[in-house]
Amino acid sequence: MEKILVIGCSGQIGSELVMTLRSIYGNENVYATDIKYPTDEVRDSGPGQILDVLDFQNLLHYIVRNNITQVYNLAAVLSGNAEKIPLQAWDINMKALINTILAAQQSDAKKLFWPSSIAVFGPTTPRHNTPQLTIMEPNTVYGISKLAGERWGEYYHQKYGIDFRSVRYPGLISYKTEAGGGTTDYAVEIFYEAIRHGRYECFLSADTALPMMFMDDAINNTIRLMQTPGENLTLRSSYNVAGISFTPKQLAESIKKYMPEFKISYKPDFRQAIANSWPASIDDSVARRDWGLTQEYDLDKMTKLMLEKVEEKLK
Ligand code: AKB
């Protein structure tokens, strides 16, 4: 019987991941923690509490007391915010990971999912169809912490047998909980502004291509990776995930198919430099081969659903 802990259950990924895991493993077997209050559906459908992953003793106690066997640790300061508080972000991102690894060593929670990101790549990485193994010289605090985290995960797997699993998420697009502090957040904000005001001022330039993925695809693939027999996994650092690559201009054109009056303008800010250092598209053939990464949503299918759901939500 798996007992699963999701750390960061109130965030963009966590609020949806918890509900999907509960539908698979049973509400009572999926524990949800965060330093922020969760959504009503997360709070009301199963166990959980306010818990700070940086507080190691409390974390370990919670894991042992509830016989946790798997942890999804989603706590992180994202790329844009991390640039404003570099050393604090480094501290939070690394400590959150190391605490869950150490807790895994001292408990039965040996299986650990930790999200990495396309931010592990940098300006010297090949920008198109970025390979799984390539030059990695990230120049953002967030990217440096994600790359270091991948190395720590692989190290603890090889040396101490921790069942560490990870994907390099592209930008994630969802309607339930808004993202916060990332460079790819424009691709979520744009839908809210389209519905509210019929227009959007984008903080990236028109032709900035970045890889993105709709949340349902991200959640399904994350769970698929966690359910794959360990012997099939040839990588214990983190798997490339391509998603769909598009520019703000292409996203705006997709929105216009459903909202012809929609208007976009561009006013790049400090996040443009971050986006310029990331890949435009990704090669994820290793993930497809090892654990069957797939994806259901293309740009227009995602746009249509986002517009419908954000409109419903704002009503
Ligand atoms: C961010 O923009 O910081 C994140 C990411 C790509 O990891 N969405």
Coordinates of C-alpha atoms and ligand atoms in Angstrom, one line a residue:
M1 CA 0.0 0.0 0.0
E2 CA 1.6 3.3 -1.1
K3 CA 1.3 6.3 1.2
I4 CA 2.2 9.4 -0.7
L5 CA 3.2 12.8 0.4
V6 CA 3.0 15.9 -1.8
I7 CA 5.1 18.8 -0.5
G8 CA 4.0 22.1 -2.1
C9 CA 0.3 21.0 -2.5
S10 CA -0.9 24.6 -2.8
G11 CA 1.2 25.5 -5.8
Q12 CA 0.4 25.3 -9.5
I13 CA 1.4 21.7 -9.9
G14 CA 0.7 20.4 -6.4
S15 CA -3.0 21.5 -6.3
E16 CA -3.7 19.3 -9.4
L17 CA -1.3 16.5 -8.7
V18 CA -2.8 15.8 -5.3
M19 CA -6.3 15.4 -6.8
T20 CA -5.1 13.0 -9.5
L21 CA -3.0 11.0 -7.0
R22 CA -6.0 10.7 -4.7
S23 CA -8.2 9.4 -7.6
I24 CA -5.6 6.7 -8.2
Y25 CA -4.4 5.7 -4.8
G26 CA -7.4 6.7 -2.6
N27 CA -8.0 10.0 -0.8
E28 CA -6.8 8.7 2.5
N29 CA -3.4 7.7 1.1
V30 CA -2.3 11.0 -0.3
Y31 CA -1.0 13.6 2.2
A32 CA -0.8 17.2 1.2
T33 CA 1.5 19.8 2.8
D34 CA 2.6 23.3 2.1
I35 CA 3.4 26.5 4.0
K36 CA 0.4 28.1 2.3
Y37 CA -3.3 27.1 2.7
P38 CA -4.4 24.7 -0.1
T39 CA -7.5 24.9 -2.3
D40 CA -10.8 23.8 -0.7
E41 CA -10.8 20.6 -2.8
V42 CA -7.3 19.6 -1.6
R43 CA -8.1 20.5 2.0
D44 CA -11.5 18.7 2.1
S45 CA -10.7 15.5 0.2
G46 CA -7.9 14.0 2.3
P47 CA -5.2 14.3 4.9
G48 CA -2.7 17.2 5.1
Q49 CA -1.4 20.0 7.1
I50 CA 0.6 23.2 7.0
L51 CA 4.3 22.0 7.1
D52 CA 7.5 23.7 6.2
V53 CA 9.9 21.4 4.2
L54 CA 12.8 23.5 5.5
D55 CA 12.0 22.3 9.0
F56 CA 13.8 18.9 8.8
Q57 CA 12.7 17.4 12.2
N58 CA 9.0 18.2 11.5
L59 CA 9.2 16.8 8.0
L60 CA 10.8 13.6 9.1
H61 CA 8.4 13.2 12.0
Y62 CA 5.4 13.7 9.6
I63 CA 6.8 11.1 7.1
V64 CA 7.5 8.5 9.8
R65 CA 4.3 9.0 11.7
N66 CA 2.2 8.6 8.5
N67 CA 4.2 5.6 7.1
I68 CA 4.9 7.6 3.9
T69 CA 6.5 5.5 1.1
Q70 CA 6.7 8.1 -1.7
V71 CA 7.3 11.9 -1.8
Y72 CA 6.7 14.4 -4.5
N73 CA 8.6 17.5 -3.5
L74 CA 7.4 20.5 -5.5
A75 CA 8.6 23.3 -3.2
A76 CA 10.7 25.9 -5.1
V77 CA 11.3 29.5 -5.8
L78 CA 10.9 29.9 -9.6
S79 CA 13.2 31.6 -12.1
G80 CA 11.9 35.2 -12.0
N81 CA 11.5 35.5 -8.3
A82 CA 14.8 33.7 -7.6
E83 CA 16.7 36.5 -9.5
K84 CA 15.3 39.0 -7.0
I85 CA 16.5 37.1 -3.9
P86 CA 19.4 35.0 -5.2
L87 CA 21.0 33.6 -2.1
Q88 CA 17.7 33.0 -0.3
A89 CA 16.3 31.2 -3.4
W90 CA 19.4 29.0 -3.6
D91 CA 19.0 28.2 0.1
I92 CA 15.3 27.4 -0.1
N93 CA 15.6 25.3 -3.3
M94 CA 18.6 23.3 -2.2
K95 CA 17.5 22.8 1.4
A96 CA 14.0 21.7 0.4
L97 CA 15.6 19.0 -1.8
I98 CA 18.3 17.9 0.6
N99 CA 15.8 17.6 3.5
T100 CA 13.6 15.2 1.5
I101 CA 16.6 13.2 0.5
L102 CA 17.8 12.9 4.1
A103 CA 14.3 12.1 5.3
A104 CA 14.2 9.3 2.6
Q105 CA 17.4 7.9 4.0
Q106 CA 15.9 7.8 7.5
S107 CA 12.5 6.5 6.7
D108 CA 10.5 4.2 4.3
A109 CA 9.9 7.1 1.9
K110 CA 12.6 6.0 -0.5
K111 CA 10.8 6.9 -3.7
L112 CA 11.2 10.6 -4.5
F113 CA 10.0 12.8 -7.3
W114 CA 11.6 16.2 -7.7
P115 CA 11.0 18.5 -10.6
S116 CA 13.9 19.9 -12.5
S117 CA 13.4 22.4 -15.4
I118 CA 14.5 23.6 -18.8
A119 CA 16.3 26.2 -16.7
V120 CA 19.2 23.8 -16.3
F121 CA 20.3 24.8 -19.8
G122 CA 22.0 28.0 -20.5
P123 CA 23.2 30.3 -23.3
T124 CA 25.9 27.9 -24.5
T125 CA 23.5 25.0 -24.8
P126 CA 22.3 24.2 -28.4
R127 CA 19.0 26.1 -28.5
H128 CA 17.0 23.9 -30.9
N129 CA 16.1 20.3 -30.2
T130 CA 18.3 20.4 -27.1
P131 CA 19.7 16.9 -26.5
Q132 CA 19.3 15.1 -23.2
L133 CA 23.1 15.2 -22.7
T134 CA 24.6 18.5 -23.7
I135 CA 26.4 21.6 -22.5
M136 CA 24.8 22.9 -19.3
E137 CA 26.0 26.3 -18.1
P138 CA 22.8 27.9 -16.6
N139 CA 23.2 31.6 -15.7
T140 CA 20.2 32.0 -13.5
V141 CA 20.0 31.2 -9.8
Y142 CA 17.0 28.9 -10.4
G143 CA 18.8 27.1 -13.2
I144 CA 21.9 26.6 -11.1
S145 CA 19.9 25.2 -8.2
K146 CA 18.0 22.8 -10.5
L147 CA 21.2 21.6 -12.1
A148 CA 22.8 21.1 -8.7
G149 CA 19.6 19.3 -7.5
E150 CA 19.8 16.9 -10.4
R151 CA 23.4 16.0 -9.5
W152 CA 22.5 15.5 -5.8
G153 CA 19.6 13.3 -6.8
E154 CA 21.7 11.1 -9.0
Y155 CA 24.5 11.0 -6.4
Y156 CA 22.1 9.8 -3.6
H157 CA 20.6 7.2 -6.0
Q158 CA 24.0 5.8 -6.9
K159 CA 25.6 6.0 -3.5
Y160 CA 22.7 5.3 -1.2
G161 CA 19.9 3.7 -3.3
I162 CA 17.4 6.5 -3.0
D163 CA 14.8 6.0 -5.8
F164 CA 15.2 9.5 -7.2
R165 CA 13.2 10.4 -10.3
S166 CA 12.9 13.7 -12.1
V167 CA 11.8 15.5 -15.2
R168 CA 12.9 18.8 -16.7
Y169 CA 9.5 20.5 -16.9
P170 CA 9.0 23.0 -19.6
G171 CA 6.7 26.0 -18.8
L172 CA 3.4 24.6 -17.4
I173 CA 0.0 25.9 -18.4
S174 CA -3.0 25.4 -16.2
Y175 CA -6.2 27.1 -15.0
K176 CA -6.8 25.8 -11.5
T177 CA -4.0 27.6 -9.6
E178 CA -2.0 30.4 -11.1
A179 CA 1.8 30.1 -11.5
G180 CA 4.0 32.5 -9.5
G181 CA 7.3 34.0 -10.3
G182 CA 8.3 32.1 -13.4
T183 CA 9.5 33.2 -16.8
T184 CA 7.0 31.1 -18.6
D185 CA 4.1 32.5 -16.6
Y186 CA 3.1 34.8 -19.5
A187 CA 1.5 31.8 -21.1
V188 CA -0.9 31.5 -18.2
E189 CA -1.5 35.2 -17.5
I190 CA -2.4 35.8 -21.2
F191 CA -5.6 33.7 -20.8
Y192 CA -6.7 35.6 -17.7
E193 CA -6.1 39.0 -19.4
A194 CA -7.7 37.8 -22.6
I195 CA -10.9 37.0 -20.7
R196 CA -10.8 40.0 -18.4
H197 CA -9.8 42.7 -20.8
G198 CA -9.5 41.2 -24.3
R199 CA -5.8 42.3 -24.4
Y200 CA -2.4 41.4 -22.9
E201 CA 0.9 43.2 -22.6
C202 CA 3.6 40.4 -22.7
F203 CA 6.8 40.6 -20.7
L204 CA 8.6 38.6 -23.4
S205 CA 9.2 39.6 -27.0
A206 CA 6.9 38.3 -29.8
D207 CA 9.4 35.8 -31.2
T208 CA 10.6 34.2 -28.0
A209 CA 10.1 30.5 -28.5
L210 CA 10.0 28.3 -25.3
P211 CA 8.8 24.8 -24.6
M212 CA 5.5 24.5 -22.7
M213 CA 3.1 21.8 -21.6
F214 CA -0.5 21.7 -20.5
M215 CA -0.8 20.6 -16.9
D216 CA -2.9 17.4 -17.5
D217 CA 0.0 16.1 -19.7
A218 CA 2.6 17.1 -17.1
I219 CA 0.7 15.4 -14.3
N220 CA 0.0 12.2 -16.3
N221 CA 3.6 12.0 -17.4
T222 CA 4.9 12.6 -13.8
I223 CA 2.8 9.8 -12.4
R224 CA 3.8 7.5 -15.4
L225 CA 7.5 8.1 -14.6
M226 CA 6.9 7.3 -10.9
Q227 CA 5.0 4.1 -11.8
T228 CA 7.7 2.8 -14.2
P229 CA 9.8 -0.1 -12.9
G230 CA 13.1 1.3 -11.7
E231 CA 15.1 -1.0 -14.0
N232 CA 13.7 0.7 -17.1
L233 CA 15.2 4.0 -16.1
T234 CA 18.6 4.7 -17.7
L235 CA 18.8 8.2 -16.1
R236 CA 18.7 9.2 -12.5
S237 CA 19.4 12.8 -13.0
S238 CA 16.4 14.2 -14.9
Y239 CA 14.6 13.5 -18.2
N240 CA 14.1 16.1 -20.9
V241 CA 10.4 16.8 -21.7
A242 CA 9.6 18.7 -24.9
G243 CA 6.0 19.6 -24.6
I244 CA 4.9 22.1 -27.3
S245 CA 7.3 24.9 -28.4
F246 CA 5.7 28.3 -29.3
T247 CA 6.3 32.0 -29.2
P248 CA 4.0 34.7 -27.6
K249 CA 3.0 35.7 -31.1
Q250 CA 1.9 32.1 -32.0
L251 CA 0.0 31.8 -28.7
A252 CA -1.8 35.1 -29.4
E253 CA -2.7 33.8 -32.9
S254 CA -4.1 30.7 -31.4
I255 CA -6.2 32.7 -29.0
K256 CA -7.4 34.9 -31.9
K257 CA -8.9 31.8 -33.5
Y258 CA -11.4 31.6 -30.7
M259 CA -11.4 35.4 -29.8
P260 CA -10.8 37.3 -33.0
E261 CA -10.9 40.7 -31.1
F262 CA -7.9 39.7 -28.8
K263 CA -4.9 42.1 -28.9
I264 CA -1.4 41.6 -27.7
S265 CA 1.5 44.1 -27.2
Y266 CA 5.0 43.5 -26.0
K267 CA 7.1 45.1 -23.3
P268 CA 10.0 42.8 -22.5
D269 CA 11.4 43.0 -18.9
F270 CA 14.2 41.3 -17.0
R271 CA 12.7 37.9 -17.8
Q272 CA 13.6 38.3 -21.5
A273 CA 17.3 37.6 -20.7
I274 CA 16.3 34.5 -18.8
A275 CA 14.1 33.2 -21.7
N276 CA 16.9 34.0 -24.1
S277 CA 19.2 31.6 -22.2
W278 CA 16.7 28.7 -22.4
P279 CA 16.1 26.2 -25.2
A280 CA 13.5 27.0 -27.9
S281 CA 12.7 23.3 -28.3
I282 CA 13.8 20.0 -26.7
D283 CA 14.6 16.5 -27.7
D284 CA 12.8 14.1 -25.3
S285 CA 13.4 10.8 -27.1
V286 CA 15.1 9.3 -24.0
A287 CA 12.0 9.8 -21.9
R288 CA 9.8 8.4 -24.6
R289 CA 12.0 5.3 -24.9
D290 CA 12.5 4.7 -21.1
W291 CA 9.1 5.3 -19.7
G292 CA 6.7 6.1 -22.5
L293 CA 6.4 9.9 -22.2
T294 CA 3.4 11.0 -24.3
Q295 CA 1.3 14.1 -24.8
E296 CA -2.3 14.8 -25.7
Y297 CA -2.5 18.6 -26.0
D298 CA -1.3 20.6 -28.9
L299 CA -1.4 24.4 -29.0
D300 CA -4.9 24.9 -30.2
K301 CA -6.5 22.2 -28.1
M302 CA -4.8 23.7 -25.0
T303 CA -5.9 27.2 -26.0
K304 CA -9.5 26.3 -26.4
L305 CA -9.7 24.5 -23.1
M306 CA -7.8 27.3 -21.2
L307 CA -10.2 30.0 -22.6
E308 CA -13.3 27.9 -21.6
K309 CA -12.0 27.1 -18.1
V310 CA -10.6 30.5 -17.3
E311 CA -13.9 32.1 -18.4
E312 CA -15.8 29.7 -16.1
K313 CA -13.5 30.4 -13.2
L314 CA -13.7 34.2 -13.6
K315 CA -17.5 34.1 -13.7
Ligands
AKB1 C1 9.9 29.1 -14.7 O1 9.5 29.9 -15.6 O2 10.6 29.5 -13.8 C2 9.3 27.7 -14.6 C3 10.2 26.8 -15.2 C4 10.3 26.7 -16.7 O3 10.8 26.0 -14.6 N1 8.0 27.7 -15.1

